[in-house]
Short mmCIF file of C-alpha atoms in Angstrom, two decimals:
data_model
loop_
_atom_site.label_atom_id
_atom_site.label_comp_id
_atom_site.label_asym_id
_atom_site.label_seq_id
_atom_site.Cartn_x
_atom_site.Cartn_y
_atom_site.Cartn_z
CA MET Y 24 -14.87 -23.11 12.56
CA ASN Y 25 -13.13 -20.91 15.48
CA GLU Y 26 -10.06 -21.64 14.18
CA LEU Y 27 -11.12 -19.80 10.78
CA LEU Y 28 -12.23 -16.82 12.89
CA ALA Y 29 -9.58 -16.68 14.38
CA LEU Y 30 -7.19 -16.87 11.47
CA PHE Y 31 -9.59 -14.81 10.23
CA ALA Y 32 -8.74 -12.37 12.74
CA THR Y 33 -5.21 -12.77 12.32
CA VAL Y 34 -5.20 -11.87 8.54
CA PHE Y 35 -7.22 -9.16 8.69
CA VAL Y 36 -5.50 -6.97 12.53
CA THR Y 37 -2.23 -7.92 11.08
CA LEU Y 38 -3.55 -6.38 7.80
CA PHE Y 39 -4.49 -3.82 9.56
CA VAL Y 40 -1.77 -2.05 10.78
CA ILE Y 41 0.83 -2.64 7.95
CA MET Y 42 -1.46 -0.50 5.65
CA ASP Y 43 -3.09 2.10 7.64
CA PRO Y 44 -5.98 3.16 6.56
CA PRO Y 45 -6.81 6.14 9.04
CA GLY Y 46 -2.59 6.41 7.86
CA THR Y 47 -3.86 6.78 4.95
CA VAL Y 48 -5.25 9.50 4.41
CA PRO Y 49 -2.66 12.35 4.59
CA VAL Y 50 -0.66 10.59 1.69
CA PHE Y 51 -3.93 10.60 -1.00
CA LEU Y 52 -5.15 14.08 -0.07
CA GLY Y 53 -1.26 15.07 -1.02
CA LEU Y 54 -1.28 13.43 -3.62
CA THR Y 55 -4.73 14.37 -5.12
CA SER Y 56 -4.50 17.24 -3.70
CA SER Y 57 -4.72 18.83 -7.41
CA MET Y 58 -7.77 17.19 -8.41
CA ASP Y 59 -11.60 16.93 -8.28
CA HIS Y 60 -13.68 14.91 -5.98
CA LYS Y 61 -15.74 13.63 -8.87
CA ARG Y 62 -11.40 12.35 -10.16
CA ARG Y 63 -10.58 11.91 -6.41
CA ASN Y 64 -13.11 8.88 -5.74
CA ARG Y 65 -12.24 7.52 -9.65
CA ALA Y 66 -8.32 7.26 -7.48
CA ALA Y 67 -10.07 5.98 -4.47
CA ARG Y 68 -11.94 3.25 -6.15
CA GLN Y 69 -8.32 2.16 -8.80
CA ALA Y 70 -6.03 2.53 -6.18
CA ILE Y 71 -8.42 -0.87 -4.55
CA LEU Y 72 -8.26 -2.65 -6.98
CA VAL Y 73 -4.44 -2.42 -8.24
CA SER Y 74 -3.87 -2.56 -4.19
CA PHE Y 75 -6.25 -5.93 -3.81
CA LEU Y 76 -4.95 -6.93 -7.49
CA VAL Y 77 -0.77 -7.16 -7.17
CA VAL Y 78 -1.90 -8.60 -3.31
CA VAL Y 79 -4.00 -11.37 -4.40
CA ILE Y 80 -1.49 -12.48 -7.91
CA PHE Y 81 2.16 -12.21 -5.05
CA ALA Y 82 0.12 -14.38 -2.47
CA VAL Y 83 -0.32 -17.07 -5.65
CA PHE Y 84 2.17 -16.85 -7.79
CA GLY Y 85 4.16 -14.81 -5.27
CA LYS Y 86 7.60 -16.73 -4.60
CA TYR Y 87 6.85 -18.23 -8.17
CA VAL Y 88 7.67 -14.38 -9.45
CA LEU Y 89 11.32 -13.69 -6.61
CA ALA Y 90 11.68 -17.06 -7.69
CA TYR Y 91 12.21 -17.42 -11.15
CA MET Y 92 13.93 -13.98 -11.20
CA GLY Y 93 16.18 -14.14 -8.83
CA ILE Y 94 14.50 -11.67 -6.46
CA SER Y 95 14.81 -11.46 -3.04
CA LEU Y 96 12.00 -10.13 -0.24
CA PRO Y 97 14.90 -7.35 0.59
CA ALA Y 98 15.54 -6.57 -2.78
CA LEU Y 99 11.73 -6.16 -3.18
CA ARG Y 100 11.23 -4.38 0.46
CA ALA Y 101 14.04 -1.72 -0.97
CA ALA Y 102 12.60 -1.14 -3.31
CA GLY Y 103 9.50 0.43 -2.55
CA GLY Y 104 11.36 2.08 -0.57
CA LEU Y 105 13.25 4.05 -2.75
CA LEU Y 106 10.07 4.22 -4.74
CA LEU Y 107 7.98 5.61 -1.11
CA LEU Y 108 11.14 8.04 -0.90
CA PHE Y 109 10.96 9.36 -4.50
CA VAL Y 110 7.49 10.50 -4.06
CA ALA Y 111 7.07 11.85 -0.65
CA MET Y 112 10.42 14.15 -1.77
CA GLU Y 113 7.60 15.43 -4.66
CA LEU Y 114 5.73 16.01 -1.74
CA LEU Y 115 7.57 17.94 0.18
CA THR Y 116 8.92 20.55 -2.68
CA GLY Y 117 5.21 20.45 -3.57
CA LYS Y 118 6.40 18.96 -7.07
CA ALA Y 119 2.06 16.29 -6.31
CA GLU Y 120 0.43 19.28 -6.30
CA GLU Y 121 1.21 21.08 -9.79
CA PRO Y 122 -1.40 19.96 -13.34
CA SER Y 123 0.89 18.99 -14.75
CA ALA Y 124 2.33 15.75 -13.08
CA ALA Y 125 -0.67 14.98 -11.75
CA ALA Y 126 -2.57 15.21 -16.24
CA ASN Y 127 0.65 13.32 -16.30
CA THR Y 128 1.26 10.49 -13.61
CA ASN Y 129 -1.86 7.72 -12.65
CA VAL Y 130 -0.70 8.17 -8.83
CA ALA Y 131 -3.45 5.94 -7.79
CA MET Y 132 -2.04 3.52 -9.50
CA VAL Y 133 2.01 4.43 -8.35
CA PRO Y 134 2.59 5.43 -5.88
CA LEU Y 135 -0.77 4.86 -3.70
CA GLY Y 136 -1.89 1.08 -4.68
CA THR Y 137 1.59 0.14 -4.88
CA PRO Y 138 3.04 0.22 -2.85
CA LEU Y 139 1.88 2.40 -0.72
CA LEU Y 140 -0.79 0.05 -0.42
CA ALA Y 141 -0.02 -3.29 -2.12
CA GLY Y 142 3.74 -2.84 -0.88
CA PRO Y 143 6.25 -5.37 0.39
CA GLY Y 144 5.00 -5.77 4.05
CA THR Y 145 1.53 -6.63 2.64
CA ILE Y 146 3.18 -8.81 0.06
CA VAL Y 147 4.91 -10.57 2.35
CA ALA Y 148 1.99 -10.77 4.51
CA THR Y 149 -0.22 -13.03 2.17
CA MET Y 150 2.83 -14.72 1.51
CA VAL Y 151 2.96 -16.15 4.36
CA PHE Y 152 -0.70 -16.79 5.78
CA VAL Y 153 -1.48 -18.85 2.43
CA GLU Y 154 2.41 -20.55 2.93
CA GLU Y 155 0.89 -21.81 6.36
CA HIS Y 156 -2.84 -22.99 5.40
CA ALA Y 157 -3.23 -25.93 2.12
CA ASP Y 158 -6.79 -26.21 2.47
CA LEU Y 159 -9.12 -24.38 0.07
CA ALA Y 160 -12.00 -23.00 3.67
CA SER Y 161 -8.24 -21.35 4.97
CA TRP Y 162 -7.30 -19.53 1.78
CA ALA Y 163 -11.11 -17.99 1.70
CA VAL Y 164 -10.59 -16.90 4.52
CA ILE Y 165 -7.35 -15.58 4.37
CA GLY Y 166 -9.28 -13.77 0.97
CA ALA Y 167 -11.43 -12.28 2.09
CA GLY Y 168 -9.35 -10.45 4.85
CA VAL Y 169 -7.63 -9.13 2.25
CA VAL Y 170 -11.47 -8.71 0.70
CA ALA Y 171 -11.90 -6.96 4.26
CA VAL Y 172 -8.92 -4.30 4.40
CA HIS Y 173 -9.22 -2.72 1.46
CA VAL Y 174 -12.80 -1.42 2.35
CA CYS Y 175 -11.77 -0.34 4.40
CA VAL Y 176 -8.66 1.52 3.30
CA TRP Y 177 -11.37 3.01 0.29
CA LEU Y 178 -13.22 3.53 2.85
CA SER Y 179 -10.66 5.88 4.31
CA MET Y 180 -10.01 7.30 1.29
CA ARG Y 181 -13.73 8.34 0.89
CA PHE Y 182 -14.30 10.11 2.39
CA ALA Y 183 -10.90 11.63 2.22
CA ASN Y 184 -12.61 14.15 0.39
CA ILE Y 185 -14.89 15.58 3.71
CA ILE Y 186 -11.54 16.18 5.39
CA GLN Y 187 -10.44 18.52 2.54
CA ARG Y 188 -13.74 20.48 3.27
CA VAL Y 189 -12.72 20.94 6.87
CA LEU Y 190 -8.98 22.20 5.67
CA ARG Y 191 -9.40 23.76 2.60
CA ASP Y 192 -6.53 24.47 0.44
CA ASP Y 193 -4.51 25.43 3.53
CA GLY Y 194 -5.28 23.45 5.23
CA VAL Y 195 -4.90 19.89 2.93
CA THR Y 196 -1.44 21.88 1.56
CA LEU Y 197 -0.07 21.26 5.55
CA VAL Y 198 -1.13 17.68 5.34
CA THR Y 199 0.47 17.62 2.08
CA ARG Y 200 3.73 18.73 4.41
CA ILE Y 201 3.36 16.47 7.04
CA ALA Y 202 2.61 13.13 4.31
CA GLY Y 203 5.40 13.95 2.99
CA VAL Y 204 7.71 13.30 6.12
CA LEU Y 205 6.02 10.75 7.68
CA LEU Y 206 6.06 8.33 3.93
CA ALA Y 207 10.02 10.06 3.73
CA ALA Y 208 10.11 8.53 7.85
CA ILE Y 209 7.84 4.90 6.49
CA ALA Y 210 10.39 5.09 3.02
CA VAL Y 211 13.59 5.16 5.19
CA GLN Y 212 12.56 2.65 7.91
CA MET Y 213 11.79 -0.17 5.08
CA ILE Y 214 15.07 0.65 3.23
CA ALA Y 215 16.49 0.86 7.16
CA THR Y 216 15.21 -2.87 7.20
CA ALA Y 217 15.32 -3.88 3.64
CA VAL Y 218 19.52 -3.30 4.72
CA THR Y 219 19.56 -4.71 7.72
CA GLN Y 220 18.17 -8.26 6.73
CA PHE Y 221 21.25 -7.80 3.85
CA VAL Y 222 23.29 -7.77 6.27
CA THR Y 223 21.98 -10.86 9.14
CA SER Y 224 21.88 -12.59 5.93
CA PRO Y 225 24.98 -12.00 3.63
CA GLU Y 226 23.37 -14.55 1.48
CA ILE Y 227 20.86 -13.28 0.26
CA LEU Y 228 23.69 -10.77 -1.66
CA THR Y 229 24.29 -14.58 -3.61
CA GLY Y 230 21.14 -16.18 -4.30
CA HIS Y 231 21.79 -19.19 -2.19
#
């Protein structure tokens, strides 16, 4: 029992740090600044659902899918970083706030659901936890940890509406620009980590 509690704590803390629920608030506000209260709540629910499904799918089938397609984990990390960098540029230039952009793109799925929440770090960490434990009880505990972190993320985004009322439009615009800078930094770090992995393990490039 103590081992299962320790496993739950490890999974929860690890994924909490990676997904960073408080840190998603400015990005969430920036990407949903043109939405009303109802649409923003729906976007939060959709983002959580997408993130959870992606994490579960990769936890169960991830290593088989990547192996079949010949995709390495550093390549997955680099792709996620490039996508986040593109979104960060939109936040910094204000394009993400245009109604036309919001109408044509479901930001709850991309980039909120993935790769911001269910990014390479979250996916890899979950895959490692699953591979290190073979019994059903441990898998159930890992699943509970994943659910608990997603609940924390949802609460952060759910109460982002209160934050918006406090900040008002000018404050949200400021937060959006800050979020763009932070998201760009996260994206660059993801790409840099992937490049470092490619350099230190050149066999990844050849698929060996």
